[in-house]
C-alpha positions in Angstrom: -173.2 149.1 65.6 -173.0 150.3 62.0 -175.6 152.6 60.7 -175.9 152.4 56.9 -176.2 155.7 55.1 -179.4 156.2 53.2 -179.7 158.1 49.9 -180.5 161.8 50.4 -184.2 162.3 51.0 -184.8 158.8 52.4 -183.6 159.6 55.9 -186.0 159.4 58.8 -185.6 161.8 61.6 -187.8 161.9 64.7 -188.1 164.7 67.1 -187.7 162.6 70.2 -188.4 163.9 73.7 -187.9 162.1 77.0 -191.1 161.1 78.6 -191.6 158.7 81.5 -192.9 156.0 79.1 -189.9 156.5 76.8 -187.6 156.3 79.7 -189.2 153.1 80.9 -188.8 151.7 77.3 -185.2 152.8 77.2 -184.4 151.1 80.5 -186.3 148.0 79.4 -184.2 147.7 76.3 -181.2 147.1 78.5 -182.6 143.6 79.2 -181.3 142.7 75.7 -177.7 143.5 76.9 -175.8 141.3 79.4 -176.0 144.0 82.0 -177.9 145.1 85.1 -179.0 148.7 85.4 -180.7 150.7 88.1 -182.4 154.0 87.6 -183.5 156.3 90.4 -186.2 158.6 89.4 -187.0 161.6 91.6 -190.6 162.8 91.5 -192.2 166.1 92.7 -194.0 165.2 96.0 -197.0 167.4 95.1 -197.5 166.8 91.4 -195.9 163.3 91.0 -194.0 164.6 87.9 -190.5 163.3 87.2 -188.0 165.9 88.2 -184.7 164.0 88.0 -182.9 160.8 87.3 -179.7 158.9 87.9 -178.8 155.6 86.3 -176.0 153.1 87.1 -175.2 149.7 85.8 -172.6 147.0 85.2 -171.9 144.2 82.8 -172.8 140.9 84.3 -169.4 139.6 83.2 -167.7 142.2 85.5 -170.2 143.0 88.2 -167.6 144.8 90.4 -167.1 147.6 87.9 -170.0 150.0 88.3 -170.8 152.8 85.9 -173.0 155.7 86.8 -174.1 156.5 83.2 -176.0 159.6 83.5 -178.1 161.8 85.6 -180.1 164.9 85.1 -182.5 167.3 86.8 -185.3 169.0 84.9 -184.5 172.8 84.8 -187.3 174.0 87.0 -186.0 171.7 89.8 -182.3 172.6 89.5 -180.3 174.4 92.2 -182.4 172.8 95.0 -180.0 170.0 96.0 -181.7 167.3 94.0 -178.6 166.3 92.0 -176.7 165.8 95.2 -179.6 163.8 96.7 -179.7 161.5 93.7 -175.9 161.0 93.8 -176.0 160.2 97.5 -178.9 157.8 97.0 -177.2 156.0 94.1 -173.9 155.6 96.0 -175.7 154.4 99.1 -177.6 151.8 97.1 -174.5 150.7 95.3 -172.7 150.3 98.7 -175.6 148.2 100.0 -175.2 146.0 96.9 -171.6 145.2 98.0 -168.8 143.6 96.0 -167.7 146.7 94.2 -164.1 147.1 92.8 -164.6 150.6 91.5 -167.3 153.1 90.4 -166.9 155.3 87.4 -169.0 158.1 85.9 -169.0 159.8 82.5 -168.5 163.5 82.6 -167.3 165.9 79.9 -165.3 168.1 82.2 -167.3 171.2 81.8 -167.7 173.3 84.9 -171.3 172.5 85.6 -173.3 171.6 88.7 -172.9 167.9 87.8 -169.2 168.3 87.8 -169.2 169.9 91.2 -171.3 167.1 92.6 -169.0 164.5 91.1 -166.0 166.3 92.5 -167.6 166.7 96.0 -168.4 163.0 96.0 -164.7 162.2 95.4 -164.6 161.2 91.8 -161.3 161.9 90.0 -160.7 161.9 86.3 -159.1 158.7 84.9 -160.0 159.1 81.2 -160.4 162.3 79.1 -163.7 163.1 77.5 -164.1 166.0 75.1 -167.0 168.2 74.6 -167.6 170.0 71.4 -169.6 173.3 71.0 -170.8 175.2 68.0 -172.1 178.8 67.8 -175.8 178.8 66.8 -175.1 181.0 63.7 -172.5 178.5 62.5 -175.0 175.7 63.0 -177.6 177.6 61.0 -175.0 178.1 58.2 -174.2 174.4 58.1 -177.9 173.5 58.0 -178.6 175.9 55.2 -175.6 174.8 53.2 -176.6 171.1 53.6 -180.1 171.8 52.4 -178.6 173.3 49.2 -176.7 170.1 48.4 
């Protein structure tokens, strides 16, 4: 996909936040791609609010190659075992599906709770991903400099 650059001042930027409706829209857009995707959404049993998600999928041309694309837990629900529960549920459902050659996941390699869950589940690195960070003050400098251009 190539995104054309717009002349300065004509860019459109949207402050986009995940909501249940936007997540449903995002998942529905996968129908335009030759792939099959599953999303497990965990909800708070008392409030019904979404508190975590895990998504996996495969290209229909290679259905035995499964990718667990992402997962996440809303901060107020973290450190309660929900990430492990979602990983377990996803792996169980994929096993029930059958005909799997391999399962991969995307992970930047940072020492996070997600990395610990992935390691405990038995995933091993096979490709290198890089994570970039920036100090907040440097980000502010960049933004201010770009505004002056």
